[in-house]
Coordinates of C-alpha atoms in Angstrom, one line a residue:
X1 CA 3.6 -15.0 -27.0
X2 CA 0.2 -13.5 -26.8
X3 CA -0.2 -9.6 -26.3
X4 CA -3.7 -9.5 -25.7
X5 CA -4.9 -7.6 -22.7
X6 CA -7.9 -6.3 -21.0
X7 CA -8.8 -2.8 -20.8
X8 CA -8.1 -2.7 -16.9
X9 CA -4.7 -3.8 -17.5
X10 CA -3.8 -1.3 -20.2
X11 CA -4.9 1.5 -17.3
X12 CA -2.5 -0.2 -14.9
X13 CA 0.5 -0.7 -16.9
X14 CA 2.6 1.9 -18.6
X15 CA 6.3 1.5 -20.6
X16 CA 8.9 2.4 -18.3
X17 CA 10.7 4.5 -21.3
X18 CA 8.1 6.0 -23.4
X19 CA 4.8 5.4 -21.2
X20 CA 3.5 3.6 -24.1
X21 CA 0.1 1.8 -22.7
X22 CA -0.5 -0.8 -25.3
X23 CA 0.5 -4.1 -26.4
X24 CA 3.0 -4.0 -23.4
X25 CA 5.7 -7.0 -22.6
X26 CA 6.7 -7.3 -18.9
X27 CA 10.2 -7.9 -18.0
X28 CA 11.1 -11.5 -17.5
X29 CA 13.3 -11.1 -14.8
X30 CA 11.3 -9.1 -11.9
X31 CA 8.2 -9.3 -13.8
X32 CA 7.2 -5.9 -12.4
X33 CA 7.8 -3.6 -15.1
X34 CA 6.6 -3.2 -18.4
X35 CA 8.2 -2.2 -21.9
X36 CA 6.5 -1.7 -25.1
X37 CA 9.4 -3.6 -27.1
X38 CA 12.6 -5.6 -26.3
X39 CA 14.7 -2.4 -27.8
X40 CA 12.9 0.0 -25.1
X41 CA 13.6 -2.5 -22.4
X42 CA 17.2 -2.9 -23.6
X43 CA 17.6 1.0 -23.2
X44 CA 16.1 1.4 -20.6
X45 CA 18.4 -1.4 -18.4
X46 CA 20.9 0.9 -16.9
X47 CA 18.3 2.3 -15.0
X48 CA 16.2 -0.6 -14.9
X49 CA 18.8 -3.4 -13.6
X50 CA 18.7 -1.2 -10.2
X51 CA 15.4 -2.0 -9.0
X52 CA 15.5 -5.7 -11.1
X53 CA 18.1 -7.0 -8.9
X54 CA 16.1 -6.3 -5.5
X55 CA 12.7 -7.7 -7.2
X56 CA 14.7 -10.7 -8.2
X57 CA 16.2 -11.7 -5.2
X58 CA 12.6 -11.5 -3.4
X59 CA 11.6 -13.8 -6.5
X60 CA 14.4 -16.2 -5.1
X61 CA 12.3 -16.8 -1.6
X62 CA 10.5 -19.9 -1.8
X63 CA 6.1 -19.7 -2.7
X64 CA 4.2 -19.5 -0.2
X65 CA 1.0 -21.7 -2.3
X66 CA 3.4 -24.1 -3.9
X67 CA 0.4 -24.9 -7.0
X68 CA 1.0 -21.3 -8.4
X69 CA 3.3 -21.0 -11.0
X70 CA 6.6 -19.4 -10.3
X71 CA 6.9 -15.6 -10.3
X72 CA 10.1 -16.0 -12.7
X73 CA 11.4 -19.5 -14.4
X74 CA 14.8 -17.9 -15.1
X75 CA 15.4 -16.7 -11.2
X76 CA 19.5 -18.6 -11.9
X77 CA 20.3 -17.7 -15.0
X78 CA 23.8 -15.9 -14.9
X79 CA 23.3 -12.1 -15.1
X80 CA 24.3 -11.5 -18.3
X81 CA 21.9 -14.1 -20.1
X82 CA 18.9 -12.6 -17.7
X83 CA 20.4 -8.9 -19.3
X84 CA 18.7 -10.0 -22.8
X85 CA 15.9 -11.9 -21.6
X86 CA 12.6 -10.7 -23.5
X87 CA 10.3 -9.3 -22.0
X88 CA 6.8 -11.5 -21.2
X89 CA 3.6 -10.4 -22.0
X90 CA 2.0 -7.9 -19.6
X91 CA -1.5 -9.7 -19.6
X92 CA 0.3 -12.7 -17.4
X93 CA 0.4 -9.9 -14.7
X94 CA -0.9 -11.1 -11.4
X95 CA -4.1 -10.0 -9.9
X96 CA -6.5 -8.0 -11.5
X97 CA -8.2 -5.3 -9.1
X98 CA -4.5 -4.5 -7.1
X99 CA -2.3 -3.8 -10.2
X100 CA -0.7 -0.7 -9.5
X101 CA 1.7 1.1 -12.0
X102 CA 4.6 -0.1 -12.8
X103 CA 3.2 -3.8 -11.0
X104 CA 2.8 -3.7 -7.7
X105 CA 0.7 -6.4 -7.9
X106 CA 3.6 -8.7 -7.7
X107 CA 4.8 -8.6 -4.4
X108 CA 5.6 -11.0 -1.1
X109 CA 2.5 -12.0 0.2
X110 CA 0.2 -11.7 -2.5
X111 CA -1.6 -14.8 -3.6
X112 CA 1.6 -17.1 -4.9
X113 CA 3.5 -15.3 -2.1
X114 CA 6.9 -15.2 -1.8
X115 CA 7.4 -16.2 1.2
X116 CA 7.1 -18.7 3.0
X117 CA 4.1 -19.2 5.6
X118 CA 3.5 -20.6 8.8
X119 CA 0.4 -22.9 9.5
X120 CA -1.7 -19.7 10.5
X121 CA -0.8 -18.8 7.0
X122 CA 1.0 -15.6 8.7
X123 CA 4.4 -15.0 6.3
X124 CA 7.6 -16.4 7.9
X125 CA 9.9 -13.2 6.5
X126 CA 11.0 -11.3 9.7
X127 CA 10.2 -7.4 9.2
X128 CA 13.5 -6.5 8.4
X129 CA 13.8 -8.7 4.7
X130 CA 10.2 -7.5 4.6
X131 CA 11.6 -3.9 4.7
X132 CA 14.7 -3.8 3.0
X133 CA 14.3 -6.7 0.4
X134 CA 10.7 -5.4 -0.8
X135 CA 9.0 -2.3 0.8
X136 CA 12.1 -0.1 0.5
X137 CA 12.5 -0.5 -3.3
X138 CA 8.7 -1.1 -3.9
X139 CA 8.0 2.7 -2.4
X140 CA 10.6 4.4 -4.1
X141 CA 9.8 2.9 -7.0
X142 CA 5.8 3.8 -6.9
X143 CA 5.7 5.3 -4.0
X144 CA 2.6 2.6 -3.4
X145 CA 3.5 -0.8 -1.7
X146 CA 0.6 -3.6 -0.8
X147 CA 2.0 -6.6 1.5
X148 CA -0.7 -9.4 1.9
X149 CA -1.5 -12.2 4.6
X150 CA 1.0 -9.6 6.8
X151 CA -0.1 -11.3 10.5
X152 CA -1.9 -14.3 9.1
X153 CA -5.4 -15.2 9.6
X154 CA -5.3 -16.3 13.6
X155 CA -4.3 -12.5 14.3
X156 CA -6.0 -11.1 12.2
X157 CA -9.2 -11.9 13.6
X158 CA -8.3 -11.1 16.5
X159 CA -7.8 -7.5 15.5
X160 CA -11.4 -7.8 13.7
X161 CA -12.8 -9.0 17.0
X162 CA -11.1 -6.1 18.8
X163 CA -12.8 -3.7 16.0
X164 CA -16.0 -5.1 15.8
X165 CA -15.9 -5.1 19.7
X166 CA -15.4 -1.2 19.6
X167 CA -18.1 -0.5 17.1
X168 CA -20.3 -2.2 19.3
X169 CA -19.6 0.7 22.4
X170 CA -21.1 3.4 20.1
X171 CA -17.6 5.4 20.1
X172 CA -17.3 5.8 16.8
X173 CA -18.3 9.1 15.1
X174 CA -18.5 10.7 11.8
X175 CA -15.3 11.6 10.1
X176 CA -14.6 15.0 10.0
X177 CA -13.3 17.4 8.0
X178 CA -11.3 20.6 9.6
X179 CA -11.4 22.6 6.3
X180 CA -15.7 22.0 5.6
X181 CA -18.5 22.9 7.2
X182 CA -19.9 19.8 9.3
X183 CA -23.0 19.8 7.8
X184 CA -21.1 19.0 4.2
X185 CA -18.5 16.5 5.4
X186 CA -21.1 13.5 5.2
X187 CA -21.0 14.4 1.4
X188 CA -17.3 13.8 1.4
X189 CA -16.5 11.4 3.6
X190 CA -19.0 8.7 5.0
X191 CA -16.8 6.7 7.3
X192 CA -17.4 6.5 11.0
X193 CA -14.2 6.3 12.8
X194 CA -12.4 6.4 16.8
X195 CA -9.2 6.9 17.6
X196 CA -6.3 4.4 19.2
X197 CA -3.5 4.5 21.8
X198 CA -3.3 0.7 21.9
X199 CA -2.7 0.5 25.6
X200 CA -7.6 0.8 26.1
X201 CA -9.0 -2.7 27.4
X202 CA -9.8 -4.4 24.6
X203 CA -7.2 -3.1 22.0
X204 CA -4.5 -5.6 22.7
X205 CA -4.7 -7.3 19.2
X206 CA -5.0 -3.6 17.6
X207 CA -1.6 -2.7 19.7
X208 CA 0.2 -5.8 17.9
X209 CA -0.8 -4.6 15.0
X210 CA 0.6 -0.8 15.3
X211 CA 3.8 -2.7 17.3
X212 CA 4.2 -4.2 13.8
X213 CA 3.9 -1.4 11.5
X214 CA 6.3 0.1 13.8
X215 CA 8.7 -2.7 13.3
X216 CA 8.6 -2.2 9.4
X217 CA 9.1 1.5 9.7
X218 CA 12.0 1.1 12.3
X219 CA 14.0 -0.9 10.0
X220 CA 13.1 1.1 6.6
X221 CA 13.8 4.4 8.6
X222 CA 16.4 6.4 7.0
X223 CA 16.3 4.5 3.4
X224 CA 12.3 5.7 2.3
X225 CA 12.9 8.6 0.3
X226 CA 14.9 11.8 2.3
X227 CA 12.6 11.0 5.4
X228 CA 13.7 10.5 9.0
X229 CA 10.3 9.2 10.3
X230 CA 10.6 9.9 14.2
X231 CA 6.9 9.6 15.5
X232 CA 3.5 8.5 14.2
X233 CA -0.3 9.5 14.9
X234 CA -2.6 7.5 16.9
X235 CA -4.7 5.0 15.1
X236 CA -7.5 5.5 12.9
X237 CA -10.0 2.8 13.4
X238 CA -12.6 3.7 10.3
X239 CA -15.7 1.8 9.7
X240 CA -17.8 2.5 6.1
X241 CA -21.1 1.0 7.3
X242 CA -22.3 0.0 3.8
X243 CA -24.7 2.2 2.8
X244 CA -23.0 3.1 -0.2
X245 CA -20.6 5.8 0.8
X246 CA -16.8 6.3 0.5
X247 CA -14.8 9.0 0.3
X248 CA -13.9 11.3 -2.5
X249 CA -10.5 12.2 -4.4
X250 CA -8.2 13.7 -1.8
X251 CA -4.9 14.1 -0.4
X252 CA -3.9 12.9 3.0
X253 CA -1.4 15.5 3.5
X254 CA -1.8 18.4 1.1
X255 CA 0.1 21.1 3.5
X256 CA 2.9 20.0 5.2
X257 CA 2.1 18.9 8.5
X258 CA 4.6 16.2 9.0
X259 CA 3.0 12.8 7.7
X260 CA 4.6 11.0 5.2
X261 CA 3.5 7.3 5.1
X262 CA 0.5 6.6 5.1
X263 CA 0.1 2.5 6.6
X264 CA -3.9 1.2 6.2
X265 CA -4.4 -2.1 7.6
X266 CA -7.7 -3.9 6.2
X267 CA -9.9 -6.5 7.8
X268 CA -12.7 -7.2 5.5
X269 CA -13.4 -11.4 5.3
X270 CA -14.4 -12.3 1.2
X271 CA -14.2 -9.0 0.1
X272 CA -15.8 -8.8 -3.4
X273 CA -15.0 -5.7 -5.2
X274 CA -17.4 -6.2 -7.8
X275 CA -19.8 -7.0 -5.1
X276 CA -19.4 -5.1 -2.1
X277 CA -17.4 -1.8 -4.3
X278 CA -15.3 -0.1 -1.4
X279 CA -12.0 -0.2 -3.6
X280 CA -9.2 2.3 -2.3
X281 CA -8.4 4.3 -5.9
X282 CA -4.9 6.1 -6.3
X283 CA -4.4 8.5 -9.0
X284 CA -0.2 8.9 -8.6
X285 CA 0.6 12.1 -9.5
X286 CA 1.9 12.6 -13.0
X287 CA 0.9 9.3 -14.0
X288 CA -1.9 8.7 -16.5
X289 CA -3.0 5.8 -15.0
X290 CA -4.3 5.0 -11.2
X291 CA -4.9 2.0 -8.7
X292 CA -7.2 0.1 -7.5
X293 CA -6.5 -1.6 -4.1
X294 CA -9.2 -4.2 -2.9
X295 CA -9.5 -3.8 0.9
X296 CA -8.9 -7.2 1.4
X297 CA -8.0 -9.2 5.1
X298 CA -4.7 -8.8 6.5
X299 CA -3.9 -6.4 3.5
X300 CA -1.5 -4.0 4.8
X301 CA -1.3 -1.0 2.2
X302 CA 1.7 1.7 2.4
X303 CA 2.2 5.1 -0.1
X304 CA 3.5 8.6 0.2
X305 CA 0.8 10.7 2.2
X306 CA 1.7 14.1 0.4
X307 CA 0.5 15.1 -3.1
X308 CA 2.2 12.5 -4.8
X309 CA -1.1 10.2 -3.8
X310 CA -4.6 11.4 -4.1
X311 CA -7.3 8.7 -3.5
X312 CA -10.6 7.7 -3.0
X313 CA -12.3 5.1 -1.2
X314 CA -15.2 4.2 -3.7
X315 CA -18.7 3.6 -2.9
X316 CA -18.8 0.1 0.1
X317 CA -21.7 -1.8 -0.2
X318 CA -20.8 -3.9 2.9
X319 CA -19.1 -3.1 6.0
X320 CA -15.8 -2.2 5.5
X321 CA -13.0 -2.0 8.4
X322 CA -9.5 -0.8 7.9
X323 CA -7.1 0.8 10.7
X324 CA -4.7 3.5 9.6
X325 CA -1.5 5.1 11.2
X326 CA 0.1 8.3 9.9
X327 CA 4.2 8.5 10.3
X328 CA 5.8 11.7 10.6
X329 CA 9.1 13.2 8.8
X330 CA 11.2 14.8 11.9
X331 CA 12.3 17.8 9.4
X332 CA 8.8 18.4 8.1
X333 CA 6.8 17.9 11.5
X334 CA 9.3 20.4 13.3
X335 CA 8.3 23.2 10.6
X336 CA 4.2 21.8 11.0
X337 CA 5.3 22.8 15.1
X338 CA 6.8 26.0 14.4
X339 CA 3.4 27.0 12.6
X340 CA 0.8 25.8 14.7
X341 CA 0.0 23.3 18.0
X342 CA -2.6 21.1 16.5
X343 CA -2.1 20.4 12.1
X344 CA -5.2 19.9 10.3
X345 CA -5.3 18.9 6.4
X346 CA -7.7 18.5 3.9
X347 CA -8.4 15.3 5.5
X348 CA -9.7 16.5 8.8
X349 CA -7.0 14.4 10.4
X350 CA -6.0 15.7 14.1
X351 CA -2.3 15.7 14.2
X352 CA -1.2 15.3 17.5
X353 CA 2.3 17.7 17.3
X354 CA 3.2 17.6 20.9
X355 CA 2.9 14.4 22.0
X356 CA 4.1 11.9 19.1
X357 CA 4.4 7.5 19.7
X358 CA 7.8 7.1 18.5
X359 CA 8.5 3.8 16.6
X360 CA 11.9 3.7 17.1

């Protein structure tokens, strides 16, 4: 087997015992984590075989682009012939600018999904199995989970039109920071952004789309991390017009005001990252190396919202839409209440305290 590998990979990919970065081998089995030799992978099973089973019985669900080589070719071996498996080598991981530590760039929906899909290319996995058999393991794993083609093309421009329709009003304004001077915040962040109910003429495709997150986070509810997520924020409709701004390093929720997913939707048609720039950056905390997230179409994108996650949004050379909804922790939100009406963070996000939507 070859063990070559680029430098980009090497960033994204770590040994799950030693955090070893080179000349990695990926597990054969879920073929999302990495190992810097058989004997680390072989110590490292106990713990390992947890998370392996869930990734292997997504890896079971048929491809969604049938000319794309299977995600495992060992998916019904018995258990204990899988057990000593090698390892394959990390630089078969799949796609480049969405690896994420620990491989999150294999997952349902990506490119050689697996799932299968509809004729509007929309995945045929009903939010629960969505939920439980990949999003529920994938974020307490990383605490960073990317589902593609998550409506399917036919909705999701719809939503764009919705979006593109707002822009047009003139009602989006300059996204602002609570914590910096106003003058300053253009430095920091250069989206332009409005604000959602989902029930305004016009936003009936952006309602679906919050009606669907809320469907995912109904049926992880109770089993992502210690949360109990009883409400979320309105949504954030942000548009970077593509004059070469982004936003720098920060956290969403550096203080404890009750978020703790953070769900971006993106809608951006033959994104290029190389071209157009615009990538979403995590650094997860404690981890030498970060991820890059293309803000592809119909790319829904889910991690922790506390300190666990600071980003960026890089430097967008072409218009750039995503929509973002903030779900709360009932334990933490009713201490945010306790100490003030109206939370602000770092990010300048207006937390609505009183008056939460409730997915449930």
């Amino acid at each position: 087997m070859e063990k070559e590998q680029s430098d980009l990979d090497r960033d994204r990919q770590y040994c799950e015992l030693c955090g070893k970065m080179e000349n990695l081998l990926r597990c054969g089995r879920c073929r999302s984590s990495f190992y810097c030799s058989k004997e680390h992978q072989k110590q490292h099973w106990k713990k390992h075989k947890l998370i392996c089973k869930e990734a292997d019985r997504a890896a079971q669900l048929p491809k969604q682009k049938p000319e794309q080589a299977p995600a495992s070719g060992d998916n019904k071996a018995p258990e204990k012939s899988r057990e000593k498996k090698s390892p394959e080598p990390a630089d078969r991981a799949a796609t480049t600018n969405t690896e994420a530590p620990g491989g999150v760039g294999d997952r349902p929906g990506e490119d050689g999904s697996n799932n299968t899909a509809t004729p509007n290319g929309q995945t045929s996995s009903s939010p629960q199995k969505l939920a439980m058999e990949y999003i529920v393991p994938c974020m307490n794993k990383h605490g960073v989970c990317v589902v593609d083609n998550f409506l399917g093309a036919e909705i999701g421009l719809g939503i764009l039109e919705n979006v593109k329709a707002l822009h047009k009003t003139g009602k989006f304004t300059d996204g602002q920071l609570v914590s910096q001077k106003s003058e300053t915040s253009k430095d920091i962040r250069g989206d332009k952004i409005t604000w959602i109910e989902g029930r305004e003429a016009g936003c009936e495709k952006i309602r679906f789309l919050m009606s669907r997150m809320d469907d995912l986070i109904r049926h992880c509810n109770g089993k992502l991390g210690n949360y109990t997520i009883n409400g979320r924020t309105k949504a954030m409709v942000a548009c970077y017009p593509g004059d070469g701004t982004g936003y720098v390093r920060h956290v969403d929720n550096p203080n404890g005001d009750g978020r703790c997913v953070t769900c971006i939707y993106y809608l951006n048609k033959d994104w290029n990252a190389k071209e157009h720039g615009g990538l979403l950056r995590i650094f997860p905390e404690g981890k030498a190396q970060f991820a890059d997230i293309e803000p592809k179409f119909d790319r829904l994108l889910l991690f922790w919202s506390d300190r666990r996650n600071p980003h960026e949004v890089q430097p967008a050379f072409a218009t750039r839409y995503a929509i973002t909804v903030w779900y709360f922790d009932a334990d933490e939100r009713a201490r945010a209440k306790e100490k003030y009406l109206t939370g602000a963070g770092e990010k300048g996000v207006k937390v609505e305290l009183d008056k939460p939507s409730d997915p449930s």
